[in-house]
Amino acid sequence: MIVGPDAVAAVAVGGLPRRPGVLVVTARAPDATVWQSGVEAGAEAVLELPVGGSQITERLADSLDDRGRTGVTVAVVGGCGGAGASTLVAGLGVAASRAGVEALVVDGDPLGGGLDLALGSESVGGDRWPALVGISGRVSAQSLRMALPMVSPSSRMAALSLLSWDRGDPQAVPPDAIREVVAAGERGHDLVIVDLPRWVDPAGEQVLIKADVTLLVVPAEVRAVAAAGRVAARVRAMAAALEVVVRGPGPAGLTGAHVAEALQLPLAVEMRSDRRVASALDLGYGPWRLRRGPLAQACDVVLARQGLVREEVA
Ligand SMILES: Nc1ncnc2c1ncn2[C@@H]1O[C@H](COP(=O)(O)OP(=O)(O)OP(=O)(O)O)[C@@H](O)[C@H]1O
Ligand SMILES: [Mg+2]
């Protein structure tokens, strides 16, 4: 509630129940009476215009963003090149959308193939990273949602927002920009999924610090496990909860349990390679048509572990 100096006394004596978010806004320096009434009305702040203007805008943006809950952030890193990290990110976005979970997928790998391609949504209109790299301050969750491509193919599915690269020259993501995007994403969605490069850059570090869980995707092969050990050594200090997603079957019989034990990390889920993935991605469909396959099942398990879908769905 925003009240002027003329009305604040009435709010104070009117016996209205105390509530959060009361702001007193004045056009000139507040006098002692305004301060006193502000205190009696339980005001959070007395703001003088124009200097207090930005704080008012911020509070208004906050109230628009307020969905009564904040989303979960899942970071995904490949343990070796071509491990299947970006595919898992796309699969998680699709699984969330199908399960009615509103999600934002963020492409944090400037040298990756582009998550818009992985989701079959290259031609969907909306902002890409180049339009957002200049962000330094707080972003409103509403404006982010409005600006980004909405890529779920049917209105029966929950909205899936995507922040991807375009086909222009690669550029680094500024750490401030990705931090604000993820924060706004959490305010505006149930889930934020970020695809990170294996050599985590400063932007990736911001995501790891913020993420509720980081998934390290590892094929069940000896050299992949050795490489993943090196990636884990780098990200471990920044990731609050680091877990492995193992892609099998291993050519020599390595299982998810073996891989998790070798890396001394909890096993989030083990999934079989899905023969249909490569062609679905290449044909520009993304994982949307891969219902009930191993990728879809593994993604449901990940969502269930985060409390986003019920266990029996997964
Ligand atoms: N779950 C899967 N089942 C079968 N094949 C897969 C799966 N995930 C990925 N692949 C295959 O591996 C290729 C590389 O996958 P992806 O781009 O997801 O890996 P990445 O870890 O993101 O690689 P990069 O190191 O380039 O970031 C895909 O094009 C696809 O052919
Ligand atoms: Mg990738």
CSV table of C-alpha atoms and ligand atoms in Angstrom, one decimal:
chain,number,residue,atom,x,y,z
A,1,MET,CA,0.0,0.0,0.0
A,2,ILE,CA,1.3,3.4,-1.0
A,3,VAL,CA,0.0,6.4,1.1
A,4,GLY,CA,0.7,10.1,0.9
A,5,PRO,CA,1.5,12.3,3.9
A,6,ASP,CA,-2.0,13.6,3.9
A,7,ALA,CA,-3.5,10.1,4.3
A,8,VAL,CA,-1.0,8.4,6.6
A,9,ALA,CA,-2.4,9.9,9.8
A,10,ALA,CA,-5.8,8.5,8.9
A,11,VAL,CA,-4.3,5.1,8.3
A,12,ALA,CA,-2.6,5.3,11.6
A,13,VAL,CA,-5.7,6.2,13.6
A,14,GLY,CA,-8.1,4.2,11.4
A,15,GLY,CA,-7.3,1.0,13.3
A,16,LEU,CA,-6.6,-0.9,10.1
A,17,PRO,CA,-4.8,-4.2,10.8
A,18,ARG,CA,-1.1,-4.0,10.3
A,19,ARG,CA,0.1,-5.4,7.0
A,20,PRO,CA,3.5,-5.6,5.3
A,21,GLY,CA,4.4,-3.4,2.3
A,22,VAL,CA,3.1,0.0,3.5
A,23,LEU,CA,5.1,2.8,2.0
A,24,VAL,CA,4.7,6.5,2.8
A,25,VAL,CA,5.6,8.6,-0.2
A,26,THR,CA,6.2,12.4,0.1
A,27,ALA,CA,7.0,15.1,-2.5
A,28,ARG,CA,9.1,17.0,0.1
A,29,ALA,CA,11.2,16.3,3.1
A,30,PRO,CA,8.9,14.5,5.6
A,31,ASP,CA,8.4,16.3,8.9
A,32,ALA,CA,8.1,14.8,12.4
A,33,THR,CA,4.3,14.3,12.1
A,34,VAL,CA,4.7,12.2,8.9
A,35,TRP,CA,7.4,10.1,10.5
A,36,GLN,CA,5.3,9.6,13.6
A,37,SER,CA,2.2,8.6,11.7
A,38,GLY,CA,4.3,6.4,9.5
A,39,VAL,CA,5.6,4.5,12.5
A,40,GLU,CA,2.0,4.2,13.9
A,41,ALA,CA,0.7,2.9,10.6
A,42,GLY,CA,3.5,0.3,10.6
A,43,ALA,CA,5.1,1.7,7.4
A,44,GLU,CA,8.2,-0.1,6.0
A,45,ALA,CA,9.7,3.1,4.7
A,46,VAL,CA,9.1,6.8,4.3
A,47,LEU,CA,10.3,7.7,0.8
A,48,GLU,CA,10.9,11.2,-0.6
A,49,LEU,CA,10.5,11.8,-4.3
A,50,PRO,CA,12.3,11.8,-6.6
A,51,VAL,CA,15.2,10.1,-4.8
A,52,GLY,CA,13.0,7.3,-3.5
A,53,GLY,CA,11.5,6.7,-6.9
A,54,SER,CA,13.7,3.7,-7.8
A,55,GLN,CA,12.9,2.0,-4.5
A,56,ILE,CA,9.2,2.5,-5.2
A,57,THR,CA,9.6,0.9,-8.7
A,58,GLU,CA,11.5,-2.0,-7.1
A,59,ARG,CA,8.7,-2.5,-4.5
A,60,LEU,CA,6.0,-2.4,-7.2
A,61,ALA,CA,8.0,-4.9,-9.3
A,62,ASP,CA,8.3,-7.1,-6.2
A,63,SER,CA,4.6,-7.1,-5.6
A,64,LEU,CA,3.9,-8.0,-9.3
A,65,ASP,CA,6.5,-10.8,-9.1
A,66,ASP,CA,5.1,-12.2,-5.9
A,67,ARG,CA,3.6,-15.7,-6.7
A,68,GLY,CA,3.8,-16.7,-3.0
A,69,ARG,CA,6.7,-19.1,-3.8
A,70,THR,CA,10.1,-19.2,-5.4
A,71,GLY,CA,11.3,-21.7,-7.9
A,72,VAL,CA,14.1,-24.3,-7.7
A,73,THR,CA,17.3,-23.9,-9.7
A,74,VAL,CA,18.9,-27.0,-11.3
A,75,ALA,CA,22.3,-26.5,-12.9
A,76,VAL,CA,23.5,-29.1,-15.4
A,77,VAL,CA,27.2,-29.8,-16.4
A,78,GLY,CA,28.6,-32.4,-18.7
A,79,GLY,CA,31.3,-34.6,-17.2
A,80,CYS,CA,33.0,-34.9,-20.6
A,81,GLY,CA,32.4,-33.6,-24.1
A,82,GLY,CA,29.1,-34.8,-25.6
A,83,ALA,CA,28.0,-36.4,-22.3
A,84,GLY,CA,24.3,-35.5,-22.9
A,85,ALA,CA,24.1,-32.4,-20.6
A,86,SER,CA,22.3,-30.1,-23.1
A,87,THR,CA,19.9,-33.0,-24.0
A,88,LEU,CA,19.1,-33.5,-20.3
A,89,VAL,CA,18.4,-29.8,-19.9
A,90,ALA,CA,16.0,-29.9,-22.9
A,91,GLY,CA,14.4,-33.1,-21.5
A,92,LEU,CA,13.9,-31.5,-18.1
A,93,GLY,CA,12.2,-28.5,-19.7
A,94,VAL,CA,9.9,-30.8,-21.6
A,95,ALA,CA,9.2,-33.0,-18.6
A,96,ALA,CA,8.4,-30.0,-16.5
A,97,SER,CA,6.0,-28.6,-19.1
A,98,ARG,CA,4.2,-31.9,-19.4
A,99,ALA,CA,3.9,-32.2,-15.7
A,100,GLY,CA,2.4,-28.7,-15.3
A,101,VAL,CA,5.5,-27.2,-13.8
A,102,GLU,CA,6.3,-23.7,-15.2
A,103,ALA,CA,10.0,-23.7,-16.0
A,104,LEU,CA,12.7,-21.5,-17.5
A,105,VAL,CA,15.5,-23.1,-19.5
A,106,VAL,CA,18.7,-21.0,-19.7
A,107,ASP,CA,21.6,-21.7,-22.1
A,108,GLY,CA,24.7,-20.8,-20.2
A,109,ASP,CA,27.1,-22.3,-22.7
A,110,PRO,CA,28.1,-19.6,-25.3
A,111,LEU,CA,29.9,-22.3,-27.4
A,112,GLY,CA,27.2,-24.9,-27.3
A,113,GLY,CA,24.9,-25.7,-30.2
A,114,GLY,CA,22.1,-23.6,-28.9
A,115,LEU,CA,19.2,-24.9,-26.7
A,116,ASP,CA,16.7,-23.5,-29.1
A,117,LEU,CA,17.8,-26.1,-31.6
A,118,ALA,CA,17.8,-28.8,-28.9
A,119,LEU,CA,14.2,-27.9,-28.1
A,120,GLY,CA,13.1,-27.6,-31.7
A,121,SER,CA,12.2,-23.9,-31.2
A,122,GLU,CA,14.7,-22.0,-33.3
A,123,SER,CA,12.0,-20.0,-35.0
A,124,VAL,CA,10.0,-19.0,-31.9
A,125,GLY,CA,10.1,-15.3,-31.5
A,126,GLY,CA,11.4,-13.5,-28.4
A,127,ASP,CA,14.6,-12.2,-26.9
A,128,ARG,CA,17.9,-14.2,-27.0
A,129,TRP,CA,21.0,-13.7,-24.9
A,130,PRO,CA,22.4,-10.8,-27.0
A,131,ALA,CA,19.4,-8.7,-26.0
A,132,LEU,CA,20.0,-9.4,-22.3
A,133,VAL,CA,23.8,-9.4,-21.8
A,134,GLY,CA,23.6,-5.7,-20.7
A,135,ILE,CA,21.5,-6.5,-17.6
A,136,SER,CA,23.2,-5.3,-14.4
A,137,GLY,CA,20.4,-4.5,-11.9
A,138,ARG,CA,17.3,-6.3,-10.8
A,139,VAL,CA,15.0,-7.7,-13.5
A,140,SER,CA,11.3,-8.1,-13.0
A,141,ALA,CA,10.1,-11.6,-13.4
A,142,GLN,CA,7.1,-10.4,-15.3
A,143,SER,CA,9.1,-8.6,-17.9
A,144,LEU,CA,11.5,-11.5,-18.3
A,145,ARG,CA,8.7,-13.9,-19.0
A,146,MET,CA,7.1,-11.5,-21.5
A,147,ALA,CA,10.4,-11.0,-23.3
A,148,LEU,CA,11.5,-14.6,-23.7
A,149,PRO,CA,10.3,-17.2,-26.2
A,150,MET,CA,7.6,-19.4,-24.8
A,151,VAL,CA,8.3,-22.8,-26.4
A,152,SER,CA,5.8,-25.3,-25.1
A,153,PRO,CA,3.9,-26.6,-28.2
A,154,SER,CA,0.5,-26.8,-26.7
A,155,SER,CA,-1.6,-24.7,-24.3
A,156,ARG,CA,-2.4,-27.9,-22.4
A,157,MET,CA,1.2,-28.0,-21.2
A,158,ALA,CA,2.7,-25.5,-18.7
A,159,ALA,CA,4.6,-22.6,-20.1
A,160,LEU,CA,8.2,-23.3,-20.9
A,161,SER,CA,10.4,-20.2,-21.3
A,162,LEU,CA,13.7,-20.3,-23.0
A,163,LEU,CA,16.8,-18.1,-22.9
A,164,SER,CA,19.0,-19.3,-25.6
A,165,TRP,CA,21.7,-18.0,-28.0
A,166,ASP,CA,21.1,-16.9,-31.5
A,167,ARG,CA,23.2,-17.8,-34.5
A,168,GLY,CA,25.4,-14.7,-34.1
A,169,ASP,CA,29.0,-14.4,-32.9
A,170,PRO,CA,29.5,-16.0,-29.5
A,171,GLN,CA,30.0,-13.7,-26.5
A,172,ALA,CA,30.5,-14.3,-22.8
A,173,VAL,CA,27.6,-14.0,-20.4
A,174,PRO,CA,28.3,-11.3,-17.8
A,175,PRO,CA,28.0,-12.8,-14.3
A,176,ASP,CA,25.7,-10.0,-13.2
A,177,ALA,CA,23.3,-10.7,-16.1
A,178,ILE,CA,23.0,-14.4,-15.4
A,179,ARG,CA,22.6,-13.9,-11.7
A,180,GLU,CA,19.7,-11.5,-12.2
A,181,VAL,CA,18.1,-13.7,-14.9
A,182,VAL,CA,18.2,-16.7,-12.6
A,183,ALA,CA,16.9,-14.7,-9.6
A,184,ALA,CA,14.0,-13.3,-11.7
A,185,GLY,CA,13.5,-16.8,-13.2
A,186,GLU,CA,13.1,-18.2,-9.7
A,187,ARG,CA,10.6,-15.5,-8.8
A,188,GLY,CA,8.5,-16.1,-12.0
A,189,HIS,CA,8.8,-19.9,-12.4
A,190,ASP,CA,8.6,-23.1,-10.4
A,191,LEU,CA,11.9,-24.3,-11.9
A,192,VAL,CA,15.0,-22.8,-13.6
A,193,ILE,CA,17.3,-25.2,-15.5
A,194,VAL,CA,20.7,-23.9,-16.6
A,195,ASP,CA,23.0,-25.6,-19.1
A,196,LEU,CA,26.6,-24.8,-18.1
A,197,PRO,CA,29.8,-25.2,-20.0
A,198,ARG,CA,32.2,-27.9,-18.6
A,199,TRP,CA,34.9,-25.3,-18.0
A,200,VAL,CA,32.8,-23.2,-15.8
A,201,ASP,CA,33.2,-19.5,-16.5
A,202,PRO,CA,32.4,-16.7,-14.0
A,203,ALA,CA,28.8,-16.7,-15.1
A,204,GLY,CA,28.6,-20.4,-14.4
A,205,GLU,CA,30.1,-19.9,-11.0
A,206,GLN,CA,27.2,-17.5,-10.1
A,207,VAL,CA,24.7,-20.2,-11.2
A,208,LEU,CA,26.5,-23.0,-9.2
A,209,ILE,CA,26.5,-20.9,-6.1
A,210,LYS,CA,22.7,-20.2,-6.5
A,211,ALA,CA,21.6,-23.7,-7.7
A,212,ASP,CA,19.7,-26.0,-5.4
A,213,VAL,CA,21.2,-29.0,-7.1
A,214,THR,CA,23.9,-29.4,-9.8
A,215,LEU,CA,23.7,-32.5,-12.0
A,216,LEU,CA,26.9,-33.9,-13.5
A,217,VAL,CA,26.0,-35.9,-16.6
A,218,VAL,CA,28.4,-38.9,-17.1
A,219,PRO,CA,28.4,-41.7,-19.7
A,220,ALA,CA,29.2,-45.0,-18.1
A,221,GLU,CA,32.7,-45.3,-19.6
A,222,VAL,CA,36.1,-45.2,-17.9
A,223,ARG,CA,37.5,-42.2,-19.7
A,224,ALA,CA,34.3,-40.3,-19.2
A,225,VAL,CA,34.4,-41.0,-15.5
A,226,ALA,CA,38.1,-39.8,-15.4
A,227,ALA,CA,37.1,-36.6,-17.1
A,228,ALA,CA,34.1,-36.1,-14.9
A,229,GLY,CA,36.3,-36.4,-11.8
A,230,ARG,CA,38.3,-33.4,-13.1
A,231,VAL,CA,35.1,-31.4,-13.7
A,232,ALA,CA,33.7,-32.4,-10.3
A,233,ALA,CA,36.9,-31.2,-8.6
A,234,ARG,CA,36.3,-27.8,-10.1
A,235,VAL,CA,32.6,-27.4,-9.4
A,236,ARG,CA,32.4,-29.2,-6.1
A,237,ALA,CA,33.4,-26.2,-4.0
A,238,MET,CA,30.8,-24.0,-5.5
A,239,ALA,CA,27.9,-26.5,-5.8
A,240,ALA,CA,25.9,-27.0,-2.6
A,241,ALA,CA,24.5,-30.3,-3.8
A,242,LEU,CA,26.4,-32.1,-6.6
A,243,GLU,CA,24.8,-35.3,-8.0
A,244,VAL,CA,25.5,-37.6,-11.0
A,245,VAL,CA,23.3,-38.6,-13.8
A,246,VAL,CA,24.7,-41.6,-15.5
A,247,ARG,CA,24.0,-42.5,-19.1
A,248,GLY,CA,24.4,-46.2,-19.9
A,249,PRO,CA,24.7,-48.9,-20.6
A,250,GLY,CA,28.5,-48.9,-20.3
A,251,PRO,CA,30.3,-50.8,-23.1
A,252,ALA,CA,32.2,-52.8,-20.5
A,253,GLY,CA,29.4,-53.1,-17.9
A,254,LEU,CA,30.0,-50.0,-15.7
A,255,THR,CA,26.8,-49.2,-13.9
A,256,GLY,CA,25.4,-46.0,-12.4
A,257,ALA,CA,26.4,-47.3,-8.9
A,258,HIS,CA,30.0,-47.9,-10.1
A,259,VAL,CA,30.2,-44.4,-11.6
A,260,ALA,CA,28.7,-42.7,-8.5
A,261,GLU,CA,31.1,-44.6,-6.2
A,262,ALA,CA,34.1,-43.7,-8.3
A,263,LEU,CA,33.2,-40.1,-8.2
A,264,GLN,CA,32.1,-40.3,-4.6
A,265,LEU,CA,28.9,-38.4,-5.4
A,266,PRO,CA,25.2,-39.3,-4.9
A,267,LEU,CA,23.5,-40.9,-7.9
A,268,ALA,CA,20.5,-38.8,-9.0
A,269,VAL,CA,19.4,-41.2,-11.7
A,270,GLU,CA,20.7,-43.7,-14.2
A,271,MET,CA,19.3,-43.7,-17.7
A,272,ARG,CA,19.7,-45.8,-20.8
A,273,SER,CA,20.8,-44.0,-23.9
A,274,ASP,CA,17.7,-43.4,-26.0
A,275,ARG,CA,18.2,-44.3,-29.7
A,276,ARG,CA,15.6,-41.8,-30.8
A,277,VAL,CA,17.3,-38.8,-29.2
A,278,ALA,CA,19.8,-38.1,-31.9
A,279,SER,CA,17.3,-38.1,-34.8
A,280,ALA,CA,14.7,-36.2,-32.8
A,281,LEU,CA,17.2,-33.5,-32.1
A,282,ASP,CA,18.5,-33.5,-35.7
A,283,LEU,CA,15.1,-33.3,-37.2
A,284,GLY,CA,14.3,-30.2,-35.0
A,285,TYR,CA,11.6,-31.9,-32.9
A,286,GLY,CA,13.5,-31.7,-29.6
A,287,PRO,CA,12.5,-34.3,-26.9
A,288,TRP,CA,8.8,-33.3,-27.1
A,289,ARG,CA,7.8,-36.6,-28.9
A,290,LEU,CA,9.9,-38.9,-26.7
A,291,ARG,CA,7.2,-39.7,-24.2
A,292,ARG,CA,7.9,-42.5,-21.7
A,293,GLY,CA,11.4,-43.1,-23.1
A,294,PRO,CA,14.5,-43.4,-20.9
A,295,LEU,CA,15.2,-39.7,-21.1
A,296,ALA,CA,11.6,-38.7,-20.2
A,297,GLN,CA,11.7,-41.2,-17.3
A,298,ALA,CA,15.0,-39.9,-15.9
A,299,CYS,CA,13.8,-36.3,-16.1
A,300,ASP,CA,10.6,-37.2,-14.2
A,301,VAL,CA,12.9,-38.8,-11.5
A,302,VAL,CA,14.9,-35.6,-11.3
A,303,LEU,CA,11.8,-33.5,-10.9
A,304,ALA,CA,10.4,-35.8,-8.3
A,305,ARG,CA,13.7,-35.5,-6.3
A,306,GLN,CA,13.2,-31.8,-6.3
A,307,GLY,CA,9.6,-32.2,-5.0
A,308,LEU,CA,8.2,-30.7,-8.3
A,309,VAL,CA,6.2,-33.8,-9.3
A,310,ARG,CA,4.8,-36.7,-7.2
A,311,GLU,CA,7.0,-39.8,-6.9
A,312,GLU,CA,4.4,-42.0,-8.7
A,313,VAL,CA,4.5,-39.8,-11.8
A,314,ALA,CA,8.2,-40.4,-12.0
B,1,LIG,N1,19.9,-39.4,-23.4
B,1,LIG,C1,20.6,-39.6,-24.6
B,1,LIG,N2,20.4,-40.8,-25.3
B,1,LIG,C2,21.0,-41.0,-26.5
B,1,LIG,N3,21.8,-40.1,-27.1
B,1,LIG,C3,22.0,-39.0,-26.4
B,1,LIG,C4,21.4,-38.7,-25.2
B,1,LIG,N4,21.9,-37.5,-24.8
B,1,LIG,C5,22.7,-37.1,-25.7
B,1,LIG,N5,22.8,-37.9,-26.7
B,1,LIG,C6,23.6,-37.9,-28.0
B,1,LIG,O1,24.8,-37.2,-27.6
B,1,LIG,C7,25.0,-36.0,-28.4
B,1,LIG,C8,25.5,-34.9,-27.5
B,1,LIG,O2,24.6,-34.6,-26.6
B,1,LIG,P1,24.6,-33.2,-25.8
B,1,LIG,O3,24.8,-32.1,-26.8
B,1,LIG,O4,23.4,-33.1,-25.0
B,1,LIG,O5,25.9,-33.3,-24.9
B,1,LIG,P2,26.6,-32.2,-24.1
B,1,LIG,O6,27.1,-32.9,-22.9
B,1,LIG,O7,25.7,-31.0,-23.9
B,1,LIG,O8,27.8,-31.8,-25.1
B,1,LIG,P3,28.8,-30.6,-25.1
B,1,LIG,O9,30.1,-31.0,-24.5
B,1,LIG,O10,28.9,-30.2,-26.5
B,1,LIG,O11,28.1,-29.5,-24.3
B,1,LIG,C9,23.5,-35.7,-28.9
B,1,LIG,O12,23.5,-35.0,-30.1
B,1,LIG,C10,22.9,-37.1,-29.0
B,1,LIG,O13,23.3,-37.6,-30.3
B,2,MG,MG,26.1,-29.0,-24.2
